[in-house]
PDB file of C-alpha atoms in Angstrom:
ATOM      1  CA  MET A   1       0.000   0.000   0.000  1.00 37.00           C
ATOM      2  CA  GLY A   2       2.997   2.308  -0.273  1.00 48.00           C
ATOM      3  CA  THR A   3       3.692   2.332   3.458  1.00 54.00           C
ATOM      4  CA  GLU A   4       7.036   0.551   3.402  1.00 78.00           C
ATOM      5  CA  LEU A   5      10.166   2.639   3.538  1.00 89.00           C
ATOM      6  CA  SER A   6      13.183   1.750   1.473  1.00 92.00           C
ATOM      7  CA  PRO A   7      16.279   0.913   3.531  1.00 93.00           C
ATOM      8  CA  ARG A   8      17.724   4.285   2.488  1.00 92.00           C
ATOM      9  CA  LEU A   9      14.698   6.270   3.697  1.00 94.00           C
ATOM     10  CA  ARG A  10      14.505   4.205   6.889  1.00 95.00           C
ATOM     11  CA  ALA A  11      18.150   5.096   7.643  1.00 95.00           C
ATOM     12  CA  ILE A  12      17.336   8.769   7.050  1.00 96.00           C
ATOM     13  CA  VAL A  13      14.312   8.701   9.365  1.00 97.00           C
ATOM     14  CA  ASP A  14      16.383   6.849  11.985  1.00 96.00           C
ATOM     15  CA  ALA A  15      19.080   9.545  11.759  1.00 96.00           C
ATOM     16  CA  LEU A  16      16.714  12.489  12.254  1.00 98.00           C
ATOM     17  CA  PRO A  17      16.662  13.914  15.806  1.00 97.00           C
ATOM     18  CA  LEU A  18      12.962  13.163  16.286  1.00 98.00           C
ATOM     19  CA  SER A  19      11.103  13.376  19.583  1.00 97.00           C
ATOM     20  CA  ASN A  20       7.579  13.742  20.884  1.00 97.00           C
ATOM     21  CA  GLY A  21       5.872  16.997  20.013  1.00 97.00           C
ATOM     22  CA  LEU A  22       8.180  18.162  17.229  1.00 98.00           C
ATOM     23  CA  ARG A  23       6.872  20.001  14.200  1.00 98.00           C
ATOM     24  CA  VAL A  24       8.553  18.709  11.039  1.00 98.00           C
ATOM     25  CA  LEU A  25       8.463  20.110   7.507  1.00 98.00           C
ATOM     26  CA  GLU A  26       9.271  17.630   4.756  1.00 98.00           C
ATOM     27  CA  ILE A  27      10.174  19.280   1.463  1.00 98.00           C
ATOM     28  CA  GLY A  28       9.616  17.204  -1.680  1.00 96.00           C
ATOM     29  CA  CYS A  29       7.532  14.497  -0.030  1.00 97.00           C
ATOM     30  CA  GLY A  30       6.583  12.500  -3.126  1.00 95.00           C
ATOM     31  CA  PRO A  31       4.046   9.833  -2.136  1.00 96.00           C
ATOM     32  CA  GLY A  32       4.555  10.594   1.557  1.00 97.00           C
ATOM     33  CA  ALA A  33       6.166   7.407   2.884  1.00 97.00           C
ATOM     34  CA  MET A  34       8.811   9.261   4.867  1.00 97.00           C
ATOM     35  CA  ALA A  35       6.301  11.814   6.174  1.00 98.00           C
ATOM     36  CA  ARG A  36       4.107   8.996   7.489  1.00 97.00           C
ATOM     37  CA  ALA A  37       7.086   7.320   9.164  1.00 97.00           C
ATOM     38  CA  ILE A  38       8.108  10.585  10.806  1.00 98.00           C
ATOM     39  CA  ALA A  39       4.516  11.208  11.962  1.00 97.00           C
ATOM     40  CA  GLN A  40       4.572   7.835  13.733  1.00 95.00           C
ATOM     41  CA  ARG A  41       7.694   8.844  15.679  1.00 96.00           C
ATOM     42  CA  ILE A  42       6.772  12.298  16.962  1.00 97.00           C
ATOM     43  CA  GLY A  43       3.772  11.463  19.144  1.00 95.00           C
ATOM     44  CA  ASP A  44       1.563  14.514  19.354  1.00 95.00           C
ATOM     45  CA  GLY A  45       3.798  16.467  16.972  1.00 97.00           C
ATOM     46  CA  HIS A  46       2.933  17.341  13.410  1.00 98.00           C
ATOM     47  CA  VAL A  47       4.416  16.807   9.948  1.00 98.00           C
ATOM     48  CA  LEU A  48       3.676  19.115   7.059  1.00 98.00           C
ATOM     49  CA  ALA A  49       4.744  17.501   3.794  1.00 98.00           C
ATOM     50  CA  ILE A  50       5.023  19.660   0.686  1.00 98.00           C
ATOM     51  CA  ASP A  51       5.711  18.871  -2.946  1.00 98.00           C
ATOM     52  CA  ARG A  52       5.468  20.952  -6.107  1.00 96.00           C
ATOM     53  CA  SER A  53       3.803  18.042  -7.938  1.00 97.00           C
ATOM     54  CA  ALA A  54      -0.003  17.812  -7.813  1.00 97.00           C
ATOM     55  CA  GLN A  55       0.294  14.119  -8.706  1.00 98.00           C
ATOM     56  CA  ALA A  56       2.656  13.457  -5.776  1.00 97.00           C
ATOM     57  CA  ILE A  57       0.376  15.253  -3.316  1.00 98.00           C
ATOM     58  CA  ALA A  58      -2.683  13.373  -4.608  1.00 98.00           C
ATOM     59  CA  ARG A  59      -0.859  10.063  -4.136  1.00 97.00           C
ATOM     60  CA  ALA A  60       0.392  11.072  -0.682  1.00 97.00           C
ATOM     61  CA  ARG A  61      -3.133  12.106   0.310  1.00 98.00           C
ATOM     62  CA  ALA A  62      -4.565   8.763  -0.848  1.00 97.00           C
ATOM     63  CA  LEU A  63      -1.911   6.788   1.053  1.00 97.00           C
ATOM     64  CA  SER A  64      -1.975   8.932   4.195  1.00 97.00           C
ATOM     65  CA  ARG A  65      -5.645   9.083   5.125  1.00 97.00           C
ATOM     66  CA  GLU A  66      -5.137   7.696   8.637  1.00 95.00           C
ATOM     67  CA  ALA A  67      -2.255  10.043   9.524  1.00 96.00           C
ATOM     68  CA  ILE A  68      -4.139  13.023   8.083  1.00 97.00           C
ATOM     69  CA  ALA A  69      -7.307  12.125  10.000  1.00 97.00           C
ATOM     70  CA  SER A  70      -5.299  11.851  13.223  1.00 95.00           C
ATOM     71  CA  GLY A  71      -4.024  15.401  12.784  1.00 96.00           C
ATOM     72  CA  ARG A  72      -0.383  14.272  12.752  1.00 97.00           C
ATOM     73  CA  LEU A  73       0.135  14.918   9.028  1.00 98.00           C
ATOM     74  CA  SER A  74      -0.947  17.551   6.550  1.00 98.00           C
ATOM     75  CA  LEU A  75      -0.026  18.074   2.909  1.00 98.00           C
ATOM     76  CA  ARG A  76       0.350  21.109   0.661  1.00 98.00           C
ATOM     77  CA  GLN A  77       1.113  21.375  -3.009  1.00 98.00           C
ATOM     78  CA  MET A  78       3.718  24.095  -3.405  1.00 97.00           C
ATOM     79  CA  ALA A  79       7.282  24.751  -4.407  1.00 96.00           C
ATOM     80  CA  ALA A  80       9.748  25.053  -1.540  1.00 96.00           C
ATOM     81  CA  GLU A  81      10.857  28.498  -2.728  1.00 95.00           C
ATOM     82  CA  GLU A  82       7.255  29.700  -2.307  1.00 96.00           C
ATOM     83  CA  PHE A  83       6.675  28.184   1.145  1.00 97.00           C
ATOM     84  CA  GLU A  84       5.505  30.404   3.950  1.00 95.00           C
ATOM     85  CA  LEU A  85       3.647  29.781   7.153  1.00 97.00           C
ATOM     86  CA  ALA A  86      -0.111  30.182   6.970  1.00 95.00           C
ATOM     87  CA  PRO A  87      -1.628  32.825   9.262  1.00 96.00           C
ATOM     88  CA  GLY A  88      -1.500  31.468  12.810  1.00 96.00           C
ATOM     89  CA  GLU A  89       0.639  28.467  11.832  1.00 97.00           C
ATOM     90  CA  ALA A  90       3.344  27.651  14.374  1.00 97.00           C
ATOM     91  CA  PRO A  91       6.952  27.442  13.162  1.00 98.00           C
ATOM     92  CA  TYR A  92       8.645  24.108  12.527  1.00 98.00           C
ATOM     93  CA  ASP A  93      11.489  22.566  14.501  1.00 98.00           C
ATOM     94  CA  ILE A  94      13.030  20.503  11.717  1.00 98.00           C
ATOM     95  CA  ALA A  95      12.962  20.637   7.937  1.00 98.00           C
ATOM     96  CA  VAL A  96      14.106  17.661   5.882  1.00 98.00           C
ATOM     97  CA  ALA A  97      14.617  17.493   2.121  1.00 96.00           C
ATOM     98  CA  ILE A  98      15.698  14.350   0.276  1.00 95.00           C
ATOM     99  CA  ARG A  99      16.731  14.632  -3.380  1.00 92.00           C
ATOM    100  CA  VAL A 100      15.639  18.254  -3.617  1.00 93.00           C
ATOM    101  CA  GLY A 101      17.749  20.018  -6.230  1.00 89.00           C
ATOM    102  CA  ALA A 102      17.300  23.446  -4.671  1.00 90.00           C
ATOM    103  CA  LEU A 103      19.019  22.288  -1.503  1.00 90.00           C
ATOM    104  CA  ASP A 104      21.595  19.789  -2.723  1.00 86.00           C
ATOM    105  CA  GLY A 105      23.516  22.286  -4.843  1.00 84.00           C
ATOM    106  CA  ARG A 106      21.977  21.578  -8.259  1.00 89.00           C
ATOM    107  CA  HIS A 107      20.066  24.885  -8.297  1.00 91.00           C
ATOM    108  CA  PRO A 108      22.019  27.396  -6.158  1.00 91.00           C
ATOM    109  CA  GLU A 109      19.858  30.501  -6.692  1.00 93.00           C
ATOM    110  CA  THR A 110      16.662  28.601  -5.926  1.00 93.00           C
ATOM    111  CA  GLY A 111      18.439  27.121  -2.917  1.00 91.00           C
ATOM    112  CA  ARG A 112      19.146  30.585  -1.544  1.00 92.00           C
ATOM    113  CA  ARG A 113      15.457  31.481  -1.910  1.00 94.00           C
ATOM    114  CA  VAL A 114      14.404  28.257  -0.166  1.00 94.00           C
ATOM    115  CA  ARG A 115      16.802  28.865   2.726  1.00 94.00           C
ATOM    116  CA  ARG A 116      15.408  32.389   3.194  1.00 94.00           C
ATOM    117  CA  ARG A 117      11.892  30.925   3.333  1.00 95.00           C
ATOM    118  CA  LEU A 118      13.014  28.315   5.844  1.00 96.00           C
ATOM    119  CA  VAL A 119      14.593  30.913   8.128  1.00 95.00           C
ATOM    120  CA  ALA A 120      11.118  32.476   8.380  1.00 95.00           C
ATOM    121  CA  ALA A 121       9.303  29.126   8.783  1.00 97.00           C
ATOM    122  CA  LEU A 122      11.517  27.402  11.349  1.00 97.00           C
ATOM    123  CA  SER A 123      11.804  28.159  15.048  1.00 97.00           C
ATOM    124  CA  PRO A 124      14.968  30.051  16.086  1.00 95.00           C
ATOM    125  CA  GLN A 125      16.576  26.690  16.912  1.00 94.00           C
ATOM    126  CA  GLY A 126      15.191  25.087  13.746  1.00 96.00           C
ATOM    127  CA  ARG A 127      17.412  22.715  11.807  1.00 97.00           C
ATOM    128  CA  LEU A 128      17.560  21.692   8.142  1.00 97.00           C
ATOM    129  CA  PHE A 129      18.692  18.222   7.069  1.00 97.00           C
ATOM    130  CA  ILE A 130      19.318  16.931   3.552  1.00 96.00           C
ATOM    131  CA  ASP A 131      20.624  13.680   2.138  1.00 92.00           C
ATOM    132  CA  GLY A 132      24.225  13.323   1.101  1.00 87.00           C
ATOM    133  CA  GLY A 133      25.790  12.646   4.470  1.00 86.00           C
ATOM    134  CA  ASP A 134      25.941   9.388   6.369  1.00 89.00           C
ATOM    135  CA  PRO A 135      22.954   9.332   5.717  1.00 92.00           C
ATOM    136  CA  LEU A 136      22.128  13.000   6.447  1.00 95.00           C
ATOM    137  CA  ARG A 137      23.884  16.276   6.621  1.00 94.00           C
ATOM    138  CA  GLU A 138      22.760  19.433   8.331  1.00 95.00           C
ATOM    139  CA  ILE A 139      22.690  22.644   6.322  1.00 92.00           C
ATOM    140  CA  ALA A 140      23.200  26.051   7.921  1.00 88.00           C
ATOM    141  CA  LEU A 141      20.347  28.366   7.023  1.00 84.00           C
ATOM    142  CA  GLY A 142      22.371  31.580   6.878  1.00 66.00           C
ATOM    143  CA  ASP A 143      23.843  32.676   3.563  1.00 51.00           C
TER     144      ASP A 143
END
């Protein structure tokens, strides 16, 4: 049913500093498997998963009905460089982006725009993680 994580994504979720009550932003969620796994590990926290693809969000929504109904997961179709908190939305503690060209160096100018958006969307202690480490690496949000 699309709920199984690949060994690679499982290692990434295991490496994230997750704890009860965290608010997590996943950028480029695809069908949402990692977002669902994170939602299971943060207790009464919340995951917002975004993707620029309408098809990906539709698939994630179809596969994530239980997590969405529980209030632990929400989805938005949008590009990371356009992300901003909705009125009254609390900031996020962690952002994670796997295979997102704007953050892995493939699109530097877009990456700078995304990082500026994340500075505004994360708590003052907020952290950004991307793939490319062992298995993750943390990215400083300042330019």
